[in-house]
């Protein structure tokens, strides 16, 4: 580790060590607790009847036959629900006048996306429930569906006719209004006269989080406190939302997220399936379970991304950027999901990235359509921003005939300029873009690959080489509660931790950050082991159950370590402070003479001392405590971050493109990331690898495709191309570390970095390989077909206007010639 | 209902099953072998991979009745008592799992792969586990784990990060 600064006064023993994970013994031997593993006495099973239509009126539902099927206990439709069924909330109305369709768990008279649940069958076995679900007879009258995002934004067809518009909210940030920068229109006007203006439109295709464990929920109503087990990222938020909408007091609700098989934002939701399980269990007073199939998961669990991004960049002729204007259309799908409209807003502060733009304008129109709802997917808003800026910086370099990395360096914040307040109003605390880039170039073999590229170009090699760059930053560690409040988010961003000192010297720590693969048990144990000077093995981490971890705001936005870890540090420090007077009393010394180091309380200048375990035992016995001191060392802390933190990195990707077939092949991927101090390098590397794979998948493989009728075509792993091992390569992952100044441990989030950074690096590389054919853009995913077509159009020298949905919606007058030759990215069948 | 008899993780079992019941459902629902999991409904993900008479199969693609008379090994029967199989050990050693949902299938497939090809190249490993999806790891460390197991660089000792294993495994550069 290249830590350049030690922020802790403790000798670092565990922090920074590549500890093997505590979690793994169970997971590699199959001793797991997935929600679907749970069976309870008398448990009933639910199956869902889902709409095959994107938009239709429900004219009748006949459940007679289903209800009479073997071992069916009940069949429910929307008309059976009462107020106690609750509603699915949107926690982040991004504007006061946001248009938000009502979202009961089941609709009564109209479906608004294909896959929406219209009836629930409850039976003694899952198979019988599914069989009977086939017998539910629903009459639909099909309505025209709002499917295409741009058309929907024009209100040609309404996704919810009663609302009168598809436009949900328009969210705007303007640097001049905010006082953080100048007027972007002025910058653009000036650049049109004497500088250069680059205008591009990019498509963020619709993606599916595709966690490997399908969602599952079990509700047990038999206790005084009803229990829900759910494959969720957010047990605390689910509990709050159940209480807030179903009328059951929060104190009567226990939500448990047992082992959860990945989330990536996809399990950051309150779902109709959970709400129905809750309501059905209360109706029947029996435990119920529902586990979705993969097809149901791909169809109805929330999707991610899905934006059109219109980007205008102004610069001087020497390459200095002068303004950035971002106009987004974001597809919400059928409903405004829990964080739905907020996702693009999370990107609003990041389009300017690491560059010193003096003027910035961001506007995002969220739009309702008749597709599955969208919400957070790994990176949430920031991958979209990073993609747009890193793509357009390449376009600017091309326009000016500059080397793309040099042009970036000319514009980025130099390491001696930190802390730096950006045009979006954020204060970046630390970073060193020069150093990360230097290391990345060296490890990548940048100059040699550039030389090879040149040579292949000159020799007319059918396999061309391209090099893609992404020098990204992101904001993570969600989030300072005041900031969330100022953005009208419905909750805070703090996190809670407790440290319990057991009589035997073992330590239990409780965190409100609920894990699903991130390795909290290991990393948090390392932090506490160092802080308290106890063995790593003696620390037990408890989480994911609202009865144990009673306070928390769960896991998303790369927040667990930087917010949850900081809460833990604060709780641990309180334990030490509570132990000091007791140690002093036992050692017959003055408190002011007590020092704590490496797990030992000692009296200054003597060899007298007591181990933490000894003080814990004495406190437990409580036979000899100072007057007025409570017999407990246990401590809690709730930490509200003061700022985000800003990991950054330089990602370099080499792609080989077979110009005869359009086949693309990744040759090398190098990244050097700055995530501050590293607690466990093994876990960090794993987060990077997995993040990279997801970002690369957006660039090359994945897309949720709907047909003209609004049916999801990619509703199985046959069609939705989650990459396999054979599709990817081993990555070259390195680090540079400038510790974050906004938390004690000096850490920055890492969970999303790989995903945020990698997509533009890959697309830039593919384009870099084939630019000489006149290709200026390829719509993601860059499939061989699209790449081949782009090359064909380019080599043919055709400058026909782009057709279909990929056509840029710029004013033709200002539309540069560079807008041609974009591989068609129309949505719909046949891609 | 059809009567089947088979050996699962070394134990003889016998049950009446519906002819349509999948082997994976039988393992999970009738035997409580919940270590084996279901990740899809199209035989694409490999999460359900077990060994049937010594060969890896996707147990969602086999009917329980087809396993009649056979020997099935699941992730729960792979370790010898408290001594982990070298592939299990290598997965932990190389941090080849995050959420762990794909892990049982991935380990069972890797064991089978190494049986066929004890010294696979990176390419052969990648192709060999192509039928198993992982969303968390990007496969980087899974490939390393298979390489590590192939090279005999883990002891198969149940102790976490045993010195032999730690010493010989490539350290992740930070
Ligand atoms: S469950 Fe996906 S392949 Fe068997
Ligand atoms: S470890 Fe989560 S899917 Fe592989």
Coordinates of N, CA, C and O in Angstrom, one line a residue, chain A residues 623-740:
Chain A
X623 N -17.7 -5.5 40.8 CA -17.4 -5.6 42.2 C -16.7 -4.4 42.7 O -16.8 -3.9 43.8
X624 N -15.9 -3.8 41.8 CA -15.0 -2.8 42.3 C -14.9 -1.7 41.2 O -13.8 -1.5 40.6
X625 N -16.0 -0.9 41.1 CA -16.0 0.2 40.1 C -15.9 1.5 40.8 O -16.4 1.5 42.0
X626 N -15.4 2.5 40.2 CA -15.5 3.8 40.9 C -16.9 4.2 41.1 O -17.8 3.8 40.4
X627 N -17.1 5.1 42.1 CA -18.5 5.5 42.5 C -19.1 6.2 41.3 O -18.4 7.0 40.6
X628 N -20.4 5.9 41.0 CA -21.1 6.6 40.0 C -20.8 6.2 38.6 O -21.3 6.7 37.6
X629 N -20.0 5.1 38.4 CA -19.7 4.7 37.0 C -20.6 3.5 36.7 O -20.7 2.5 37.5
X630 N -21.2 3.5 35.5 CA -22.1 2.4 35.2 C -21.3 1.2 34.8 O -20.3 1.3 34.2
X631 N -21.9 0.0 35.1 CA -21.1 -1.2 34.9 C -21.3 -1.7 33.4 O -21.9 -2.7 33.1
X632 N -20.8 -0.9 32.5 CA -20.9 -1.2 31.1 C -19.9 -0.4 30.3 O -19.7 0.8 30.5
X633 N -19.3 -1.1 29.3 CA -18.4 -0.4 28.4 C -19.1 -0.2 27.1 O -18.5 0.5 26.2
X634 N -20.2 -0.8 26.9 CA -20.9 -0.8 25.6 C -21.2 0.6 25.1 O -21.5 1.5 25.9
X635 N -21.0 0.8 23.9 CA -21.1 2.2 23.4 C -21.8 2.2 22.0 O -21.6 1.3 21.2
X636 N -22.4 3.3 21.7 CA -23.1 3.5 20.4 C -22.6 4.8 19.8 O -22.2 5.7 20.5
X637 N -22.6 4.8 18.5 CA -22.4 6.1 17.8 C -23.2 6.2 16.5 O -23.4 5.1 15.9
X638 N -23.7 7.3 16.3 CA -24.4 7.6 15.0 C -23.6 8.7 14.3 O -23.4 9.8 14.9
X639 N -23.2 8.4 13.1 CA -22.3 9.3 12.5 C -22.9 9.9 11.2 O -23.4 9.1 10.4
X640 N -22.9 11.2 11.1 CA -23.4 11.8 9.9 C -22.2 12.4 9.2 O -21.6 13.3 9.8
X641 N -22.0 12.0 8.0 CA -20.7 12.5 7.3 C -20.8 14.0 7.1 O -21.9 14.5 6.8
X642 N -19.7 14.7 7.1 CA -19.7 16.1 6.8 C -19.6 16.4 5.3 O -19.9 17.4 4.9
X643 N -19.1 15.4 4.6 CA -18.9 15.6 3.1 C -18.9 14.3 2.5 O -18.8 13.2 3.1
X644 N -19.1 14.3 1.2 CA -18.9 13.1 0.4 C -17.4 12.8 0.3 O -16.6 13.6 0.8
X645 N -17.0 11.7 -0.3 CA -15.6 11.6 -0.6 C -15.5 11.3 -2.0 O -16.4 10.8 -2.7
X646 N -14.3 11.5 -2.6 CA -14.2 11.5 -4.0 C -13.0 10.6 -4.5 O -11.9 11.1 -4.8
X647 N -13.3 9.3 -4.6 CA -12.3 8.4 -5.2 C -12.1 8.8 -6.7 O -13.0 9.4 -7.3
X648 N -11.0 8.5 -7.2 CA -10.8 8.8 -8.6 C -9.8 7.8 -9.2 O -9.3 6.9 -8.4
X649 N -9.6 7.8 -10.4 CA -8.6 6.9 -11.0 C -8.4 7.1 -12.5 O -9.2 7.8 -13.1
X650 N -7.4 6.5 -13.0 CA -7.2 6.5 -14.4 C -7.3 5.1 -14.9 O -6.6 4.2 -14.5
X651 N -8.2 4.9 -15.9 CA -8.5 3.6 -16.5 C -8.1 3.6 -17.9 O -8.4 4.6 -18.7
X652 N -7.3 2.6 -18.3 CA -6.9 2.5 -19.7 C -7.3 1.2 -20.2 O -7.0 0.2 -19.6
X653 N -7.8 1.2 -21.4 CA -8.3 -0.1 -22.0 C -7.8 -0.2 -23.4 O -7.9 0.8 -24.2
X654 N -7.3 -1.3 -23.8 CA -6.9 -1.6 -25.2 C -7.9 -2.6 -25.8 O -8.0 -3.7 -25.2
X655 N -8.5 -2.3 -26.9 CA -9.4 -3.2 -27.6 C -8.9 -3.5 -29.0 O -8.4 -2.6 -29.7
X656 N -9.0 -4.7 -29.3 CA -8.7 -5.1 -30.7 C -10.1 -5.3 -31.5 O -11.0 -5.9 -31.0
X657 N -10.1 -4.7 -32.6 CA -11.4 -4.7 -33.4 C -11.1 -5.4 -34.7 O -10.2 -4.9 -35.5
X658 N -11.7 -6.5 -35.0 CA -11.6 -7.1 -36.3 C -12.5 -6.4 -37.3 O -13.7 -6.4 -37.2
X659 N -11.8 -5.6 -38.2 CA -12.6 -4.7 -39.0 C -13.4 -5.5 -40.1 O -14.3 -4.9 -40.7
X660 N -13.1 -6.8 -40.3 CA -13.8 -7.6 -41.3 C -15.1 -8.1 -40.7 O -16.1 -8.4 -41.4
X661 N -15.1 -8.4 -39.4 CA -16.3 -9.1 -38.8 C -17.0 -8.2 -37.7 O -18.1 -8.5 -37.3
X662 N -16.3 -7.1 -37.3 CA -16.9 -6.3 -36.2 C -16.6 -6.9 -34.8 O -17.0 -6.3 -33.8
X663 N -15.9 -8.0 -34.8 CA -15.7 -8.6 -33.5 C -14.7 -7.8 -32.6 O -13.7 -7.3 -33.2
X664 N -15.1 -7.6 -31.4 CA -14.2 -6.8 -30.5 C -13.6 -7.7 -29.4 O -14.3 -8.6 -29.0
X665 N -12.4 -7.4 -29.1 CA -11.7 -8.3 -28.1 C -10.9 -7.4 -27.2 O -10.1 -6.6 -27.6
X666 N -11.1 -7.6 -25.9 CA -10.3 -6.8 -25.0 C -8.9 -7.4 -24.9 O -8.7 -8.6 -24.6
X667 N -7.9 -6.5 -25.0 CA -6.5 -6.9 -25.0 C -5.9 -6.7 -23.6 O -5.3 -7.5 -23.0
X668 N -6.2 -5.5 -23.1 CA -5.6 -5.2 -21.8 C -6.5 -4.2 -21.1 O -7.0 -3.3 -21.7
X669 N -6.6 -4.3 -19.8 CA -7.3 -3.3 -19.0 C -6.5 -3.0 -17.7 O -6.2 -3.8 -16.9
X670 N -6.1 -1.7 -17.6 CA -5.3 -1.3 -16.5 C -6.1 -0.2 -15.8 O -6.6 0.7 -16.4
X671 N -6.1 -0.2 -14.5 CA -6.7 0.9 -13.7 C -5.8 1.2 -12.5 O -5.3 0.3 -11.9
X672 N -5.6 2.4 -12.2 CA -5.0 2.8 -11.0 C -6.0 3.8 -10.3 O -6.3 4.8 -10.8
X673 N -6.5 3.2 -9.2 CA -7.5 4.0 -8.5 C -7.0 4.5 -7.2 O -6.1 4.0 -6.5
X674 N -7.6 5.7 -6.8 CA -7.2 6.3 -5.5 C -8.5 6.2 -4.7 O -9.4 7.0 -4.9
X675 N -8.4 5.3 -3.7 CA -9.6 5.2 -2.8 C -9.1 5.4 -1.4 O -9.7 5.0 -0.4
X676 N -8.1 6.3 -1.3 CA -7.6 6.6 0.0 C -6.9 5.4 0.7 O -6.4 4.6 0.0
X677 N -7.0 5.4 2.0 CA -6.4 4.3 2.7 C -7.2 3.0 2.5 O -8.4 3.1 2.4
X678 N -6.5 1.9 2.5 CA -7.2 0.6 2.2 C -7.2 -0.2 3.5 O -6.2 -0.4 4.1
X679 N -8.4 -0.7 3.8 CA -8.5 -1.5 5.0 C -8.1 -3.0 4.7 O -7.3 -3.6 5.4
X680 N -8.7 -3.5 3.6 CA -8.3 -4.9 3.2 C -8.1 -4.9 1.7 O -9.0 -4.9 0.9
X681 N -6.8 -5.0 1.3 CA -6.5 -4.9 -0.2 C -7.2 -6.0 -1.0 O -7.5 -5.8 -2.2
X682 N -7.4 -7.2 -0.4 CA -8.0 -8.3 -1.1 C -9.4 -8.0 -1.4 O -9.9 -8.2 -2.6
X683 N -10.1 -7.4 -0.5 CA -11.6 -7.1 -0.7 C -11.7 -5.9 -1.7 O -12.5 -5.9 -2.6
X684 N -10.8 -5.0 -1.6 CA -10.8 -3.9 -2.5 C -10.6 -4.3 -3.9 O -11.3 -3.9 -4.8
X685 N -9.6 -5.2 -4.1 CA -9.3 -5.7 -5.5 C -10.6 -6.4 -6.0 O -10.9 -6.2 -7.2
X686 N -11.2 -7.2 -5.1 CA -12.4 -7.9 -5.6 C -13.5 -6.9 -6.0 O -14.2 -7.2 -7.0
X687 N -13.7 -5.9 -5.2 CA -14.7 -4.9 -5.6 C -14.4 -4.2 -6.9 O -15.3 -4.0 -7.8
X688 N -13.1 -4.0 -7.2 CA -12.7 -3.4 -8.4 C -13.0 -4.3 -9.6 O -13.6 -4.0 -10.6
X689 N -12.6 -5.6 -9.4 CA -12.8 -6.6 -10.5 C -14.3 -6.7 -10.9 O -14.6 -6.6 -12.1
X690 N -15.1 -6.8 -9.9 CA -16.5 -7.0 -10.1 C -17.1 -5.7 -10.7 O -18.0 -5.8 -11.6
X691 N -16.7 -4.6 -10.2 CA -17.2 -3.3 -10.8 C -16.8 -3.2 -12.2 O -17.6 -2.8 -13.1
X692 N -15.6 -3.5 -12.5 CA -15.1 -3.4 -13.9 C -16.0 -4.2 -14.8 O -16.4 -3.8 -15.9
X693 N -16.2 -5.5 -14.4 CA -17.0 -6.4 -15.2 C -18.3 -5.8 -15.5 O -18.8 -5.9 -16.7
X694 N -18.9 -5.2 -14.6 CA -20.3 -4.6 -14.8 C -20.2 -3.4 -15.8 O -21.1 -3.2 -16.6
X695 N -19.2 -2.6 -15.6 CA -19.1 -1.4 -16.5 C -18.7 -1.9 -17.9 O -19.2 -1.3 -18.9
X696 N -17.9 -2.9 -18.0 CA -17.5 -3.4 -19.4 C -18.7 -4.0 -20.0 O -18.9 -3.9 -21.2
X697 N -19.5 -4.7 -19.2 CA -20.7 -5.3 -19.7 C -21.7 -4.3 -20.3 O -22.3 -4.6 -21.3
X698 N -21.8 -3.1 -19.7 CA -22.6 -2.1 -20.3 C -22.0 -1.7 -21.7 O -22.8 -1.4 -22.6
X699 N -20.7 -1.6 -21.7 CA -20.1 -1.1 -23.0 C -20.3 -2.2 -24.1 O -20.5 -1.8 -25.3
X700 N -20.2 -3.4 -23.7 CA -20.1 -4.5 -24.8 C -21.3 -5.4 -24.9 O -21.5 -6.0 -26.0
X701 N -22.0 -5.7 -23.8 CA -22.9 -6.9 -23.9 C -24.3 -6.6 -23.5 O -25.2 -7.1 -24.2
X702 N -24.6 -5.8 -22.5 CA -25.9 -5.9 -21.9 C -26.9 -4.8 -22.4 O -26.5 -3.7 -22.6
X703 N -28.1 -5.2 -22.6 CA -29.2 -4.3 -22.9 C -30.5 -4.9 -22.6 O -30.8 -6.0 -23.1
X704 N -31.4 -4.2 -21.9 CA -32.7 -4.7 -21.8 C -33.5 -4.2 -23.0 O -33.7 -3.0 -23.2
X705 N -33.9 -5.1 -23.8 CA -34.6 -4.8 -25.1 C -36.1 -5.1 -25.0 O -36.5 -6.2 -24.6
X706 N -36.8 -4.1 -25.4 CA -38.3 -4.3 -25.5 C -38.7 -4.3 -26.9 O -38.1 -3.7 -27.8
X707 N -39.7 -5.1 -27.2 CA -40.2 -5.1 -28.6 C -41.3 -4.0 -28.7 O -41.6 -3.2 -27.8
X708 N -41.8 -3.9 -29.9 CA -42.8 -2.8 -30.2 C -44.0 -2.8 -29.4 O -44.7 -1.8 -29.2
X709 N -44.3 -4.0 -28.8 CA -45.5 -4.1 -28.0 C -45.2 -3.8 -26.5 O -46.1 -3.8 -25.7
X710 N -43.9 -3.6 -26.2 CA -43.6 -3.3 -24.8 C -43.3 -4.6 -24.0 O -43.3 -4.6 -22.8
X711 N -43.0 -5.7 -24.7 CA -42.6 -6.9 -24.0 C -41.1 -7.0 -23.9 O -40.4 -6.7 -24.9
X712 N -40.6 -7.3 -22.7 CA -39.2 -7.4 -22.6 C -38.7 -8.6 -23.3 O -39.1 -9.8 -23.0
X713 N -37.9 -8.4 -24.3 CA -37.4 -9.5 -25.2 C -36.2 -10.2 -24.4 O -36.1 -11.4 -24.5
X714 N -35.4 -9.5 -23.7 CA -34.3 -10.0 -23.0 C -34.7 -10.4 -21.6 O -34.1 -10.0 -20.6
X715 N -35.7 -11.3 -21.5 CA -36.2 -11.7 -20.2 C -35.6 -13.0 -19.7 O -36.2 -13.7 -18.8
X716 N -34.5 -13.4 -20.2 CA -33.8 -14.6 -19.6 C -32.3 -14.4 -19.8 O -31.9 -13.5 -20.6
X717 N -31.5 -15.2 -19.2 CA -30.1 -15.1 -19.3 C -29.6 -15.6 -20.7 O -28.5 -15.6 -21.0
X718 N -30.6 -16.1 -21.5 CA -30.3 -16.5 -22.9 C -30.1 -15.2 -23.7 O -29.2 -15.0 -24.5
X719 N -30.9 -14.2 -23.4 CA -30.9 -13.0 -24.1 C -30.3 -11.8 -23.4 O -29.9 -10.8 -24.1
X720 N -30.4 -11.8 -22.1 CA -29.7 -10.7 -21.4 C -28.3 -11.2 -21.1 O -28.1 -12.1 -20.2
X721 N -27.3 -10.6 -21.7 CA -26.0 -11.1 -21.7 C -25.1 -10.7 -20.6 O -24.2 -9.9 -20.8
X722 N -25.3 -11.3 -19.4 CA -24.4 -11.1 -18.3 C -23.1 -11.8 -18.8 O -23.1 -12.9 -19.2
X723 N -22.0 -11.1 -18.8 CA -20.8 -11.7 -19.3 C -20.3 -13.0 -18.6 O -20.5 -13.1 -17.3
X724 N -19.8 -13.9 -19.3 CA -19.2 -15.1 -18.6 C -17.7 -14.9 -18.5 O -17.2 -14.0 -19.0
X725 N -17.1 -15.9 -17.9 CA -15.6 -15.9 -17.7 C -14.9 -15.8 -19.0 O -13.9 -15.1 -19.2
X726 N -15.5 -16.4 -20.0 CA -14.9 -16.4 -21.4 C -15.0 -15.1 -22.1 O -14.3 -14.8 -23.0
X727 N -15.9 -14.2 -21.6 CA -16.1 -12.9 -22.2 C -15.1 -11.9 -21.7 O -15.0 -10.8 -22.2
X728 N -14.5 -12.2 -20.6 CA -13.6 -11.2 -19.9 C -12.2 -11.6 -19.8 O -11.9 -12.8 -20.1
X729 N -11.3 -10.7 -19.4 CA -9.9 -11.0 -19.2 C -9.5 -10.7 -17.7 O -10.3 -10.2 -17.0
X730 N -8.3 -11.1 -17.4 CA -7.8 -10.7 -16.0 C -7.4 -9.2 -16.1 O -6.9 -8.7 -17.1
X731 N -7.7 -8.5 -15.0 CA -7.5 -7.1 -15.0 C -6.2 -6.7 -14.3 O -5.8 -7.4 -13.4
X732 N -5.7 -5.6 -14.7 CA -4.4 -5.1 -14.1 C -4.9 -3.9 -13.1 O -5.1 -2.8 -13.6
X733 N -5.0 -4.2 -11.9 CA -5.6 -3.3 -10.9 C -4.5 -2.7 -10.0 O -3.8 -3.5 -9.3
X734 N -4.3 -1.4 -10.0 CA -3.3 -0.8 -9.1 C -3.9 0.3 -8.3 O -5.1 0.7 -8.5
X735 N -3.2 0.8 -7.4 CA -3.7 1.9 -6.5 C -2.6 3.0 -6.4 O -1.5 2.8 -6.4
X736 N -3.2 4.2 -6.1 CA -2.4 5.3 -5.7 C -3.2 5.9 -4.5 O -4.5 5.9 -4.6
X737 N -2.6 6.3 -3.4 CA -3.4 6.6 -2.3 C -3.2 8.0 -1.8 O -2.1 8.3 -1.3
X738 N -4.2 8.9 -1.9 CA -4.2 10.1 -1.1 C -5.4 10.0 -0.2 O -6.5 10.0 -0.6
X739 N -5.1 9.9 1.1 CA -6.2 9.6 2.1 C -7.2 10.7 2.1 O -6.9 11.9 1.9
X740 N -8.5 10.2 2.2 CA -9.6 11.2 2.3 C -9.4 12.0 3.6 O -9.0 11.4 4.6

